[in-house]
Tab-separated table of C-alpha atoms and ligand atoms in Angstrom:
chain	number	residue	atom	x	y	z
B	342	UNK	CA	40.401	11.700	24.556
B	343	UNK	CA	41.100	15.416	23.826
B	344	UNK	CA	40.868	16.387	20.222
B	345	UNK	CA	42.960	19.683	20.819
B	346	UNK	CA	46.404	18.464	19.700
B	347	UNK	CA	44.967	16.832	16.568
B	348	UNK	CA	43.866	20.085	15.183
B	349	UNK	CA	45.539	22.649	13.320
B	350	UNK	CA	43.446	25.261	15.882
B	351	UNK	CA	45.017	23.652	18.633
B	352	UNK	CA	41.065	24.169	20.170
B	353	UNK	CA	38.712	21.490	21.468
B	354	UNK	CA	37.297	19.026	23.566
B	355	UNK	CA	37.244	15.533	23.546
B	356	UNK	CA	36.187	12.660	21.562
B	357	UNK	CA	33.746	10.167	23.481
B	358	UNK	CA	35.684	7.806	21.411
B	359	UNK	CA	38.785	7.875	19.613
B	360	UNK	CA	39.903	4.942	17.533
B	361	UNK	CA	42.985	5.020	15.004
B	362	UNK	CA	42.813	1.914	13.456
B	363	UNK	CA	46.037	0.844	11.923
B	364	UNK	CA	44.870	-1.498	9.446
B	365	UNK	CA	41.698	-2.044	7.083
B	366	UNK	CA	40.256	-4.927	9.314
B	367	UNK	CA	40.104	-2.595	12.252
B	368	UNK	CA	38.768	-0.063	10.638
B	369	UNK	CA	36.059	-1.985	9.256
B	370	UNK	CA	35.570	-3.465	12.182
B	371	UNK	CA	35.295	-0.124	14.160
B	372	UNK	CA	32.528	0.942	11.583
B	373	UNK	CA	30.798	-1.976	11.470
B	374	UNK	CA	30.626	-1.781	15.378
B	375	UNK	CA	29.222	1.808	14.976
B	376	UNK	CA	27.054	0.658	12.249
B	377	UNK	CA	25.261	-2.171	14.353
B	378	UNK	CA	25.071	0.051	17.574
B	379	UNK	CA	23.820	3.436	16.134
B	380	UNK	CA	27.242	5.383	17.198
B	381	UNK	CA	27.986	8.170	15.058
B	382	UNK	CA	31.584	8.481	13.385
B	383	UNK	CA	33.527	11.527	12.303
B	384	UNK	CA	37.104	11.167	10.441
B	385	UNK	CA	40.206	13.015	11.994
B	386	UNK	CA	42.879	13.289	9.004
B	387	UNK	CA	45.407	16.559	9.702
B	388	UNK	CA	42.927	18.374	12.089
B	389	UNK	CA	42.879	21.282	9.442
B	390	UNK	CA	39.719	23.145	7.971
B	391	UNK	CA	38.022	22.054	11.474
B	392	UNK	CA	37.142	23.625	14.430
B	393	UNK	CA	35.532	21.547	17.571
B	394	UNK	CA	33.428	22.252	20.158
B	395	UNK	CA	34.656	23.131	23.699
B	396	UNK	CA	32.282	20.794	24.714
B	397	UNK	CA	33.819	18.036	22.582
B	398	UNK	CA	32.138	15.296	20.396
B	399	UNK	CA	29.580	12.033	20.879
B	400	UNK	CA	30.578	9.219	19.486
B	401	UNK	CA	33.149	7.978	17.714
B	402	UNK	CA	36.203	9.709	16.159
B	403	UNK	CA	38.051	7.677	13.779
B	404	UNK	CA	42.110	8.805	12.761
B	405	UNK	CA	43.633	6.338	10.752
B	406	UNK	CA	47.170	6.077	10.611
B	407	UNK	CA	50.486	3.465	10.278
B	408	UNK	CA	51.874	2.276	7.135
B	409	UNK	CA	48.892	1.021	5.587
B	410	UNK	CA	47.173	4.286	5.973
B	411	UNK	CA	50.669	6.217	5.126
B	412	UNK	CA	52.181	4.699	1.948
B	413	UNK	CA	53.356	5.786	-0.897
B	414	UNK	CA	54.307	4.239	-4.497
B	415	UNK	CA	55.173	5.284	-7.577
B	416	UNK	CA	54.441	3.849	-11.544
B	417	UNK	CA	55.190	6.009	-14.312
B	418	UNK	CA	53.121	8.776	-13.481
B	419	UNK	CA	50.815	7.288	-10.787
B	420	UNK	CA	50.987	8.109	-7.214
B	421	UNK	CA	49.215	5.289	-5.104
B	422	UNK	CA	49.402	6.785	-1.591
B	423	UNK	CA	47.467	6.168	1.858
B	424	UNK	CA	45.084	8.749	2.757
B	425	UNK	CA	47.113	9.585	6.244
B	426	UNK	CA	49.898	10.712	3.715
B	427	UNK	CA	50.555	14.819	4.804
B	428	UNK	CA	50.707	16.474	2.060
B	429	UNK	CA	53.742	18.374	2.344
B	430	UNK	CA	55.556	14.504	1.973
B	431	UNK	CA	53.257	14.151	-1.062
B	432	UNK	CA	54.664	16.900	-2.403
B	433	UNK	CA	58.264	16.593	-1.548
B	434	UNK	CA	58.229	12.795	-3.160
B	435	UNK	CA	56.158	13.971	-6.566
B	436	UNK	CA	59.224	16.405	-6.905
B	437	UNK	CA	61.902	13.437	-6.277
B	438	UNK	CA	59.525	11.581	-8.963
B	439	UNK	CA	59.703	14.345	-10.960
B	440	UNK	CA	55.916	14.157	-11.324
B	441	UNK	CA	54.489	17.876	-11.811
B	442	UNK	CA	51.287	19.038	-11.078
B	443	UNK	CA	50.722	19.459	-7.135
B	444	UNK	CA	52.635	22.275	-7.351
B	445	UNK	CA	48.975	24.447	-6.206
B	446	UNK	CA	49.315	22.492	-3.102
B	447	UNK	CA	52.332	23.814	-1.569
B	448	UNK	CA	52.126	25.058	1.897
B	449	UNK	CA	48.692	23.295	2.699
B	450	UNK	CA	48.447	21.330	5.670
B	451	UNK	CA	46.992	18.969	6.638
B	452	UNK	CA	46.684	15.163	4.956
B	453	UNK	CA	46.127	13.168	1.564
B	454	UNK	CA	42.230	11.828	2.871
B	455	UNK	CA	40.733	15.573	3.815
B	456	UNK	CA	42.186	17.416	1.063
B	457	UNK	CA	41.006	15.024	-2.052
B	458	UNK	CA	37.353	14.922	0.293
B	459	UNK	CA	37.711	18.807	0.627
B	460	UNK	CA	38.737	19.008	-3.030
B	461	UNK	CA	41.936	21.586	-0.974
B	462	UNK	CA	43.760	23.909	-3.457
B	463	UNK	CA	43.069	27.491	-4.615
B	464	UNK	CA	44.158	29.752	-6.794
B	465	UNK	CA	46.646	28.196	-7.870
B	466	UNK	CA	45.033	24.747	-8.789
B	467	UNK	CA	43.103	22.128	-6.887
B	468	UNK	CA	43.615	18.521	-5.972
B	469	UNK	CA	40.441	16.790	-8.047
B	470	UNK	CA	41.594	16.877	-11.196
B	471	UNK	CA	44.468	15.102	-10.459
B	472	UNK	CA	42.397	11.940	-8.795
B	473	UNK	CA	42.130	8.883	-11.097
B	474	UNK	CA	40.647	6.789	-8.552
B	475	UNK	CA	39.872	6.407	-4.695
B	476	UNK	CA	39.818	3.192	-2.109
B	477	UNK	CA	37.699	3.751	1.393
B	478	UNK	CA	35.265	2.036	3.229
B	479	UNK	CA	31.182	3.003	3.331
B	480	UNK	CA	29.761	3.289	6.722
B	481	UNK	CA	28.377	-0.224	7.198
B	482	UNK	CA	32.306	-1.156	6.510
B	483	UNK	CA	32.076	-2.078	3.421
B	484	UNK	CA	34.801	-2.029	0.849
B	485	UNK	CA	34.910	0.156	-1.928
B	486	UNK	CA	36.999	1.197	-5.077
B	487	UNK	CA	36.168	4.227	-6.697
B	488	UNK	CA	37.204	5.228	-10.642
B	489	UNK	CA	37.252	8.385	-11.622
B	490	UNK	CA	34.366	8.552	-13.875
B	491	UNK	CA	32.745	8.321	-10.402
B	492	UNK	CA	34.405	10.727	-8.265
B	493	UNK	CA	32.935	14.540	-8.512
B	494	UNK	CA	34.595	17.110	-7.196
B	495	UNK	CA	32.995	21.053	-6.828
B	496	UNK	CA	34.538	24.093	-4.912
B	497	UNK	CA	36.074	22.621	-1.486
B	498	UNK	CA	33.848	19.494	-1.856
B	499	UNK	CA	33.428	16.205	-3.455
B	500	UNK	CA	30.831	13.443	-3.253
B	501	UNK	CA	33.089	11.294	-0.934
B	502	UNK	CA	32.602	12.778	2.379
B	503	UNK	CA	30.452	9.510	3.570
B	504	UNK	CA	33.287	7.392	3.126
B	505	UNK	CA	36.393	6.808	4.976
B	506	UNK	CA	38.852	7.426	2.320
B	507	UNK	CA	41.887	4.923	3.170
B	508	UNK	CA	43.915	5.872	-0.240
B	509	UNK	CA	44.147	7.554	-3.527
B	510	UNK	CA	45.012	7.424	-6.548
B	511	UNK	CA	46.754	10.213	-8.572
B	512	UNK	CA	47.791	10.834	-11.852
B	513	UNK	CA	50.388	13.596	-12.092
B	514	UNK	CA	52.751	14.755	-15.580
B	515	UNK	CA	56.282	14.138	-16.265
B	516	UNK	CA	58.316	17.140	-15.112
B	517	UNK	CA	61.797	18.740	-14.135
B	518	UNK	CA	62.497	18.458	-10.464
B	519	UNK	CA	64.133	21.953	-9.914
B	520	UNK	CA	61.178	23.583	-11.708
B	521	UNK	CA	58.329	21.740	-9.804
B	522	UNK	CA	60.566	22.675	-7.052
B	523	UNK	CA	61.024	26.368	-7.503
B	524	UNK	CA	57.369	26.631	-8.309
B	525	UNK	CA	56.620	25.050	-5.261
B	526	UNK	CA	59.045	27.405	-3.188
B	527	UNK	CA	57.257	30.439	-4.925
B	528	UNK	CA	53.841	29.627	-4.195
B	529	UNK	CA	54.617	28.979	-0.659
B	530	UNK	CA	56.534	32.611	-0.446
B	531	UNK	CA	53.727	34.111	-2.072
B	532	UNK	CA	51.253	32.203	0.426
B	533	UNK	CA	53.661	33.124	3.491
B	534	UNK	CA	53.342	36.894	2.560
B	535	UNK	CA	49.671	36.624	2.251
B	536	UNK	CA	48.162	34.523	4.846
B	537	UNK	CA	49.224	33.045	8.657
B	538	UNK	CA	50.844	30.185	7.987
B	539	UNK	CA	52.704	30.273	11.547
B	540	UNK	CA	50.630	30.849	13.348
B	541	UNK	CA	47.218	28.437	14.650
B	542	UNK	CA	44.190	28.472	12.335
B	543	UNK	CA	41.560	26.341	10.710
B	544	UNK	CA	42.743	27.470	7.184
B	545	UNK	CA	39.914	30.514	5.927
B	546	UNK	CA	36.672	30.654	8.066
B	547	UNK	CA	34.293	31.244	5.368
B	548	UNK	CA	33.989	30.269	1.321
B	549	UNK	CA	34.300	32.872	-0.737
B	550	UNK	CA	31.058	34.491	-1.924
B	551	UNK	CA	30.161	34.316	-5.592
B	552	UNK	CA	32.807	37.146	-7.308
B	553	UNK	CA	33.862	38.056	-3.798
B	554	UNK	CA	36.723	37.433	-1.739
B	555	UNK	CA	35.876	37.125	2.295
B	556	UNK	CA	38.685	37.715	3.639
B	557	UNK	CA	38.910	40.983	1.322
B	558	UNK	CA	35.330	41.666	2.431
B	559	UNK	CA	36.143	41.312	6.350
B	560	UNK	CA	39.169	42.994	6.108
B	561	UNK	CA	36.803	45.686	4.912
B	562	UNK	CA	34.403	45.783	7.296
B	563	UNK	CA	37.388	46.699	9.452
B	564	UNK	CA	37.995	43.747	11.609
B	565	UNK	CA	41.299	43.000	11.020
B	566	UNK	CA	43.087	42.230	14.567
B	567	UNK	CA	39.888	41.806	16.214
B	568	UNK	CA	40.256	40.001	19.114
B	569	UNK	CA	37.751	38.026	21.689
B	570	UNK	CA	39.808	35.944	24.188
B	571	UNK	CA	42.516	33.750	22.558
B	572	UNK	CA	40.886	34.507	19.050
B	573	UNK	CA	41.867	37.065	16.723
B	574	UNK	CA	41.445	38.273	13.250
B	575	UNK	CA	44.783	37.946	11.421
B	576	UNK	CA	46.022	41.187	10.543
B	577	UNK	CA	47.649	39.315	7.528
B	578	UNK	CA	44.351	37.835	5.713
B	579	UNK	CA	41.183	38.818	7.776
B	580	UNK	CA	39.684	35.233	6.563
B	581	UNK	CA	41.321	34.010	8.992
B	582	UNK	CA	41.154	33.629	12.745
B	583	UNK	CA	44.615	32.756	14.431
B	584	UNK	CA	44.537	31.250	18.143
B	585	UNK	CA	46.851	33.463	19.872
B	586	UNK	CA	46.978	31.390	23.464
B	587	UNK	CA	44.577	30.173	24.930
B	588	UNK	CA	41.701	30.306	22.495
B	589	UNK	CA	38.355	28.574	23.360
B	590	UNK	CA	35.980	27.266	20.461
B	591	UNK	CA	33.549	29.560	21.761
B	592	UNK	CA	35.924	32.813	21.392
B	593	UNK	CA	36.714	31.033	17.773
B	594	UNK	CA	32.814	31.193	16.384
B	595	UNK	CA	32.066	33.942	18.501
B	596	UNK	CA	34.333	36.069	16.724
B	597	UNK	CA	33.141	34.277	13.422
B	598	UNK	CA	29.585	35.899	14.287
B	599	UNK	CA	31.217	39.207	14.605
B	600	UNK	CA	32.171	39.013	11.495
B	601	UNK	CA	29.591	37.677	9.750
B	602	UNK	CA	27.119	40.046	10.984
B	603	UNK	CA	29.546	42.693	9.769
B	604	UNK	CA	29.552	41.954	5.965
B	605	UNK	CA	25.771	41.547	6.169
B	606	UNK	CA	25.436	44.335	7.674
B	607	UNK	CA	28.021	46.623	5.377
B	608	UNK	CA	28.360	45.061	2.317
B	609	UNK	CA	24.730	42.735	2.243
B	610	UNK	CA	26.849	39.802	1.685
B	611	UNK	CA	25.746	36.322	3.628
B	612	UNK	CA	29.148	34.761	4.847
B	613	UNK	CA	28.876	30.789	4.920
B	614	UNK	CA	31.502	28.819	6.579
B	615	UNK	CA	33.499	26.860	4.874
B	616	UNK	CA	35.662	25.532	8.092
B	617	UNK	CA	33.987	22.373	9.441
B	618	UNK	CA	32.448	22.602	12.750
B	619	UNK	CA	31.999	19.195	15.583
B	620	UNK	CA	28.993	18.547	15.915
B	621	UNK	CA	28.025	19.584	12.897
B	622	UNK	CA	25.673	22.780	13.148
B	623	UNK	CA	24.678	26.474	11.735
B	624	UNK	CA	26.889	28.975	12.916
D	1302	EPU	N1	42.216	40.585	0.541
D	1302	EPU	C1	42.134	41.728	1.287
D	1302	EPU	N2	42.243	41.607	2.655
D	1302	EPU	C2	42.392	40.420	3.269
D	1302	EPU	C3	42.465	39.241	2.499
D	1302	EPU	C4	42.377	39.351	1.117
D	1302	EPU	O1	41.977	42.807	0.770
D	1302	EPU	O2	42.466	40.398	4.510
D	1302	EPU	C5	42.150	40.693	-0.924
D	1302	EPU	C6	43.473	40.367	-1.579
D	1302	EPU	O3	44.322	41.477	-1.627
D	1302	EPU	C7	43.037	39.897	-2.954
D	1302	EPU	C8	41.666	39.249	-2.713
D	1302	EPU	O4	41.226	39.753	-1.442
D	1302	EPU	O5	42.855	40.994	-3.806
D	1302	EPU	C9	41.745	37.734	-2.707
D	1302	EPU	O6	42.620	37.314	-1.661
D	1302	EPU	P1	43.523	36.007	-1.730
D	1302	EPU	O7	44.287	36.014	-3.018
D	1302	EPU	O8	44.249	35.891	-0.466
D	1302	EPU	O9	42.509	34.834	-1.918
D	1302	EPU	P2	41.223	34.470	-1.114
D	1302	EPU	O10	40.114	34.453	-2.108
D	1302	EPU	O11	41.049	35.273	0.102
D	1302	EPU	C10	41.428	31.897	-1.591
D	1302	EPU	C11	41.099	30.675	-0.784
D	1302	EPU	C12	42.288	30.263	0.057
D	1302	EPU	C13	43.470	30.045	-0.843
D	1302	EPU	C14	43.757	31.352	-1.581
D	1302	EPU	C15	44.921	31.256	-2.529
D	1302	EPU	C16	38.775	30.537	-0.079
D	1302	EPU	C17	37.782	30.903	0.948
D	1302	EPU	N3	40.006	30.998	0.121
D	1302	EPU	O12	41.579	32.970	-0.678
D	1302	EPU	O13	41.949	29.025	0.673
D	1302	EPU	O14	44.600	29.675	-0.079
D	1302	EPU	O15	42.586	31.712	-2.367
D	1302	EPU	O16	44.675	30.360	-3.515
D	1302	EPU	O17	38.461	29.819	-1.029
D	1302	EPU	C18	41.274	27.772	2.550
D	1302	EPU	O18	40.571	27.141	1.768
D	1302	EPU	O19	41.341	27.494	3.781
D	1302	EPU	C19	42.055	28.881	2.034
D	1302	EPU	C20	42.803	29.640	2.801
């Protein structure tokens, strides 16, 4: 099964297995099945922040989705939602609410599961602080229900990333709906004018070094525009690398290297990625 169209990058080969449970009994039962036969399992959410292998992936790749991975409720100022939520609906439904506070979100991709595993945000605020609890399974399929005082969340990263989140809990503020809304609207301009939002990419290639800014960095080193086959440095935030037709995985970290080697070579700054790569390896 191709992994391609379930990635932001639009790059990739296929899955050996691909699963999307629609319910928590066959999920569990999928893990427990990979549990018991020694099959390794990845979780697809919105494809974003990843970038597979031409070669594809062993084992199996899990991608839940259907209403009981894609709810949402409202109490007050809780948010119970299903980890195959997208975020942009998350965000369009807090504003209905009138529930403030995702604001930082706007104009991410991708869906409720990676980002609060990915701790997603930036500058302008990031998810974990807003989590008051979590629901997944382990990897032997086990249940689990996660409070807050459990969950810890560091720069694109939390301590959840061996579980299959299947929901989340959030806990937002009261707030005005044309407010959350024009804040919303402004961040997304102000992310438009920045960064390649049309176009295909993983999100930024690498984390930003300690008082540095990559993409600043790269841009520096001159490699904006670069191009190796289908890849190419965006000319709009050098952080990232935008799949202009026909892009191959291999063109992807190739040009990654290029730039890597580049700031360590100019600046004696180590780049590490922050994208996810299947199978998981060094760069
Ligand atoms: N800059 C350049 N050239 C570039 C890109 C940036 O000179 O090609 C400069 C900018 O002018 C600015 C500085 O570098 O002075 C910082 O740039 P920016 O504000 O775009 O932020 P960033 O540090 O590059 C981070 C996150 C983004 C997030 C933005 C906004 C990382 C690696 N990047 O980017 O996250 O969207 O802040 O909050 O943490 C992601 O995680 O995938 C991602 C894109």
């Amino acid at each position: 099964m191709p992994l391609a169209p379930h990635t932001t990058l639009g790059i990739g080969g296929e899955a050996e297995w691909l699963c999307t449970p629609v319910d928590h009994g066959d999920l569990a039962l999928a893990l427990r099945l990979c549990h018991r036969h020694g099959v390794p399992w990845r979780v697809l959410g919105g494809g974003s922040n990843l970038v597979v292998a031409d070669e594809g992936v062993r084992g199996m790749v899990l991608m839940p989705r259907g209403v009981c991975f894609g709810y949402l409720t409202v109490s007050g100022v809780r948010v119970v939602a299903g980890a195959a939520v997208k975020l942009a609906r998350l965000l369009r439904r807090a504003t209905d609410w009138g529930l403030a506070g995702l604001e930082g979100l706007a104009g991410i991709p991708g869906r409720l599961g990676g980002a609060v595993v990915g701790n997603a945000g930036g500058r302008w605020g990031d998810i974990g602080p807003l989590v008051a609890g979590v629901a997944g399974f382990t990897g032997e399929g086990e249940r689990v229900k996660l409070p807050r005082a459990a969950l810890s969340f560091g720069y694109r990263g939390s301590n959840l990333s061996e579980l299959v989140v299947t929901a989340v809990e959030l806990e937002l503020r009261p707030g005005v709906k044309d407010k959350i809304s024009g804040q919303m609207a402004d961040i997304i301009s102000e992310r438009r004018a920045g960064q390649p939002l049309k176009e295909r990419s993983a999100g930024c290639i690498f984390r930003n070094p300690t008082g540095a800014s990559a993409g600043e960095l790269i841009d520096r080193a001159g490699l904006k525009g670069r191009r190796l086959g289908g890849a190419e440095v965006s000319s709009l935030h050098a952080n990232f690398i935008v799949n202009r037709g026909g892009a191959t995985a291999g063109d992807v970290l190739e040009l990654a290297r290029v730039a890597r080697r580049a700031v360590q070579e100019q600046f004696d700054v180590a780049l590490e990625l922050e994208v996810q790569l299947w199978p998981e390896r060094e760069l």
